[in-house]
C-alpha positions as semicolon CSV with decimal commas, in nm:
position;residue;x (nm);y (nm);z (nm)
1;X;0,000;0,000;0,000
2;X;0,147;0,369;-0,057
3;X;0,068;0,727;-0,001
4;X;0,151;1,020;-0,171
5;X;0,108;1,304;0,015
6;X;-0,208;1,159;0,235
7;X;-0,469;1,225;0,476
8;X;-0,348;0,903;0,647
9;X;-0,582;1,044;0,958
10;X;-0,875;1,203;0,877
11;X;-0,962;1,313;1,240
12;X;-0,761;1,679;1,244
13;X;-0,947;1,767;0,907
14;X;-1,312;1,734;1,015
15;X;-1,431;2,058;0,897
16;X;-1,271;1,959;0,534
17;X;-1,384;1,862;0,241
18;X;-1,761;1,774;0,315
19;X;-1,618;1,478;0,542
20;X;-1,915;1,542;0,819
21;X;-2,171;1,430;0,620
22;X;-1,968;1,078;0,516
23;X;-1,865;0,995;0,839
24;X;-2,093;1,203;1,089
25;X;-1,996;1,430;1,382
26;X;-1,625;1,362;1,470
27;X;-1,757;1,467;1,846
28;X;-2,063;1,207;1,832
29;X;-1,870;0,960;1,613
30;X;-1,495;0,946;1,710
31;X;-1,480;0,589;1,713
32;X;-1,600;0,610;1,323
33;X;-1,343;0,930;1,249
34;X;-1,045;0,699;1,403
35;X;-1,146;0,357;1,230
36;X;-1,190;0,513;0,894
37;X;-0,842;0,688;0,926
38;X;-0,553;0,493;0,823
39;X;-0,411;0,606;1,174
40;X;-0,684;0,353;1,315
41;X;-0,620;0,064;1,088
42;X;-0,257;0,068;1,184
43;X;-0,369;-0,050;1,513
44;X;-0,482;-0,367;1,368
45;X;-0,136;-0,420;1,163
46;X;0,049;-0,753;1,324
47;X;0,457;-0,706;1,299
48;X;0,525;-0,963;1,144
49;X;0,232;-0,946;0,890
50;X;0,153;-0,702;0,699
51;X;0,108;-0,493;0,339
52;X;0,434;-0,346;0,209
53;X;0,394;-0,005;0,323
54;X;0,511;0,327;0,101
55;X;0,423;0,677;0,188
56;X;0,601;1,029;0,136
57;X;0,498;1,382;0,217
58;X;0,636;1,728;0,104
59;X;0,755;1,935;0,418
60;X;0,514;2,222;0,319
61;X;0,166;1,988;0,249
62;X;-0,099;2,041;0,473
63;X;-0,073;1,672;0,555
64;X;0,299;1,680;0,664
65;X;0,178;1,637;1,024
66;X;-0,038;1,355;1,005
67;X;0,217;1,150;0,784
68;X;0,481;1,241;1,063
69;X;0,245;1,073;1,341
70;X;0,164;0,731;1,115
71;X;0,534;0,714;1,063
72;X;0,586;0,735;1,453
73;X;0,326;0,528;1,526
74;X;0,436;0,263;1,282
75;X;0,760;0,310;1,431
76;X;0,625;0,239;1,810
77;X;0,488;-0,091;1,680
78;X;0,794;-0,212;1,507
79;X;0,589;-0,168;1,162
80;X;0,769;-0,192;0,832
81;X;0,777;0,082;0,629
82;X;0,931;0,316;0,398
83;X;0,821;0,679;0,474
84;X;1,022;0,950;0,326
85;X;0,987;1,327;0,310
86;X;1,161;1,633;0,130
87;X;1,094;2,054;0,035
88;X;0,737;2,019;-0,106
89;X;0,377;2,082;-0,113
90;X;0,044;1,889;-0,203
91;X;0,100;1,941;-0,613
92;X;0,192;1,793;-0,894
93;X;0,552;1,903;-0,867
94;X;0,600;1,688;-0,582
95;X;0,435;1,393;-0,689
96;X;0,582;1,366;-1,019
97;X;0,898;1,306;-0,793
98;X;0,748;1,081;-0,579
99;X;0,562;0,868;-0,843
100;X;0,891;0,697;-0,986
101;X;1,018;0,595;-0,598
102;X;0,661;0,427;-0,515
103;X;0,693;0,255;-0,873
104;X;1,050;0,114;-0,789
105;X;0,882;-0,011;-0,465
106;X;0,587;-0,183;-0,550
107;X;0,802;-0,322;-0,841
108;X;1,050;-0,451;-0,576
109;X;0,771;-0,578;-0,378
110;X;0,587;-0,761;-0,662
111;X;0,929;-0,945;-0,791
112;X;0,976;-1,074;-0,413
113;X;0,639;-1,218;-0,397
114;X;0,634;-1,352;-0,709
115;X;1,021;-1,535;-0,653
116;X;0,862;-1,621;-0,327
117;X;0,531;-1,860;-0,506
Protein backbone atom coordinates (compact mmCIF):
# COMPACT_ATOMS: atom_id res chain seq x y z
CA UNK A 1 0.00 0.00 0.00
CA UNK A 2 1.47 3.69 -0.57
CA UNK A 3 0.68 7.27 -0.01
CA UNK A 4 1.51 10.20 -1.71
CA UNK A 5 1.08 13.04 0.15
CA UNK A 6 -2.08 11.59 2.35
CA UNK A 7 -4.69 12.25 4.76
CA UNK A 8 -3.48 9.03 6.47
CA UNK A 9 -5.82 10.44 9.58
CA UNK A 10 -8.75 12.03 8.77
CA UNK A 11 -9.62 13.13 12.40
CA UNK A 12 -7.61 16.79 12.44
CA UNK A 13 -9.47 17.67 9.07
CA UNK A 14 -13.12 17.34 10.15
CA UNK A 15 -14.31 20.58 8.97
CA UNK A 16 -12.71 19.59 5.34
CA UNK A 17 -13.84 18.62 2.41
CA UNK A 18 -17.61 17.74 3.15
CA UNK A 19 -16.18 14.78 5.42
CA UNK A 20 -19.15 15.42 8.19
CA UNK A 21 -21.71 14.30 6.20
CA UNK A 22 -19.68 10.78 5.16
CA UNK A 23 -18.65 9.95 8.39
CA UNK A 24 -20.93 12.03 10.89
CA UNK A 25 -19.96 14.30 13.82
CA UNK A 26 -16.25 13.62 14.70
CA UNK A 27 -17.57 14.67 18.46
CA UNK A 28 -20.63 12.07 18.32
CA UNK A 29 -18.70 9.60 16.13
CA UNK A 30 -14.95 9.46 17.10
CA UNK A 31 -14.80 5.89 17.13
CA UNK A 32 -16.00 6.10 13.23
CA UNK A 33 -13.43 9.30 12.49
CA UNK A 34 -10.45 6.99 14.03
CA UNK A 35 -11.46 3.57 12.30
CA UNK A 36 -11.90 5.13 8.94
CA UNK A 37 -8.42 6.88 9.26
CA UNK A 38 -5.53 4.93 8.23
CA UNK A 39 -4.11 6.06 11.74
CA UNK A 40 -6.84 3.53 13.15
CA UNK A 41 -6.20 0.64 10.88
CA UNK A 42 -2.57 0.68 11.84
CA UNK A 43 -3.69 -0.50 15.13
CA UNK A 44 -4.82 -3.67 13.68
CA UNK A 45 -1.36 -4.20 11.63
CA UNK A 46 0.49 -7.53 13.24
CA UNK A 47 4.57 -7.06 12.99
CA UNK A 48 5.25 -9.63 11.44
CA UNK A 49 2.32 -9.46 8.90
CA UNK A 50 1.53 -7.02 6.99
CA UNK A 51 1.08 -4.93 3.39
CA UNK A 52 4.34 -3.46 2.09
CA UNK A 53 3.94 -0.05 3.23
CA UNK A 54 5.11 3.27 1.01
CA UNK A 55 4.23 6.77 1.88
CA UNK A 56 6.01 10.29 1.36
CA UNK A 57 4.98 13.82 2.17
CA UNK A 58 6.36 17.28 1.04
CA UNK A 59 7.55 19.35 4.18
CA UNK A 60 5.14 22.22 3.19
CA UNK A 61 1.66 19.88 2.49
CA UNK A 62 -0.99 20.41 4.73
CA UNK A 63 -0.73 16.72 5.55
CA UNK A 64 2.99 16.80 6.64
CA UNK A 65 1.78 16.37 10.24
CA UNK A 66 -0.38 13.55 10.05
CA UNK A 67 2.17 11.50 7.84
CA UNK A 68 4.81 12.41 10.63
CA UNK A 69 2.45 10.73 13.41
CA UNK A 70 1.64 7.31 11.15
CA UNK A 71 5.34 7.14 10.63
CA UNK A 72 5.86 7.35 14.53
CA UNK A 73 3.26 5.28 15.26
CA UNK A 74 4.36 2.63 12.82
CA UNK A 75 7.60 3.10 14.31
CA UNK A 76 6.25 2.39 18.10
CA UNK A 77 4.88 -0.91 16.80
CA UNK A 78 7.94 -2.12 15.07
CA UNK A 79 5.89 -1.68 11.62
CA UNK A 80 7.69 -1.92 8.32
CA UNK A 81 7.77 0.82 6.29
CA UNK A 82 9.31 3.16 3.98
CA UNK A 83 8.21 6.79 4.74
CA UNK A 84 10.22 9.50 3.26
CA UNK A 85 9.87 13.27 3.10
CA UNK A 86 11.61 16.33 1.30
CA UNK A 87 10.94 20.54 0.35
CA UNK A 88 7.37 20.19 -1.06
CA UNK A 89 3.77 20.82 -1.13
CA UNK A 90 0.44 18.89 -2.03
CA UNK A 91 1.00 19.41 -6.13
CA UNK A 92 1.92 17.93 -8.94
CA UNK A 93 5.52 19.03 -8.67
CA UNK A 94 6.00 16.88 -5.82
CA UNK A 95 4.35 13.93 -6.89
CA UNK A 96 5.82 13.66 -10.19
CA UNK A 97 8.98 13.06 -7.93
CA UNK A 98 7.48 10.81 -5.79
CA UNK A 99 5.62 8.68 -8.43
CA UNK A 100 8.91 6.97 -9.86
CA UNK A 101 10.18 5.95 -5.98
CA UNK A 102 6.61 4.27 -5.15
CA UNK A 103 6.93 2.55 -8.73
CA UNK A 104 10.50 1.14 -7.89
CA UNK A 105 8.82 -0.11 -4.65
CA UNK A 106 5.87 -1.83 -5.50
CA UNK A 107 8.02 -3.22 -8.41
CA UNK A 108 10.50 -4.51 -5.76
CA UNK A 109 7.71 -5.78 -3.78
CA UNK A 110 5.87 -7.61 -6.62
CA UNK A 111 9.29 -9.45 -7.91
CA UNK A 112 9.76 -10.74 -4.13
CA UNK A 113 6.39 -12.18 -3.97
CA UNK A 114 6.34 -13.52 -7.09
CA UNK A 115 10.21 -15.35 -6.53
CA UNK A 116 8.62 -16.21 -3.27
CA UNK A 117 5.31 -18.60 -5.06
Amino acid sequence: AGSMSGALDLRPFADKWNLKSILGDINKKPSVWFLNSFYGKVFKLNKNDHPALIFDCGESDFFFDCNISIHNLLVDKQIQHEFSFRKGGHNWEYWLESLPLHLDFFEKVFSDNTKQN
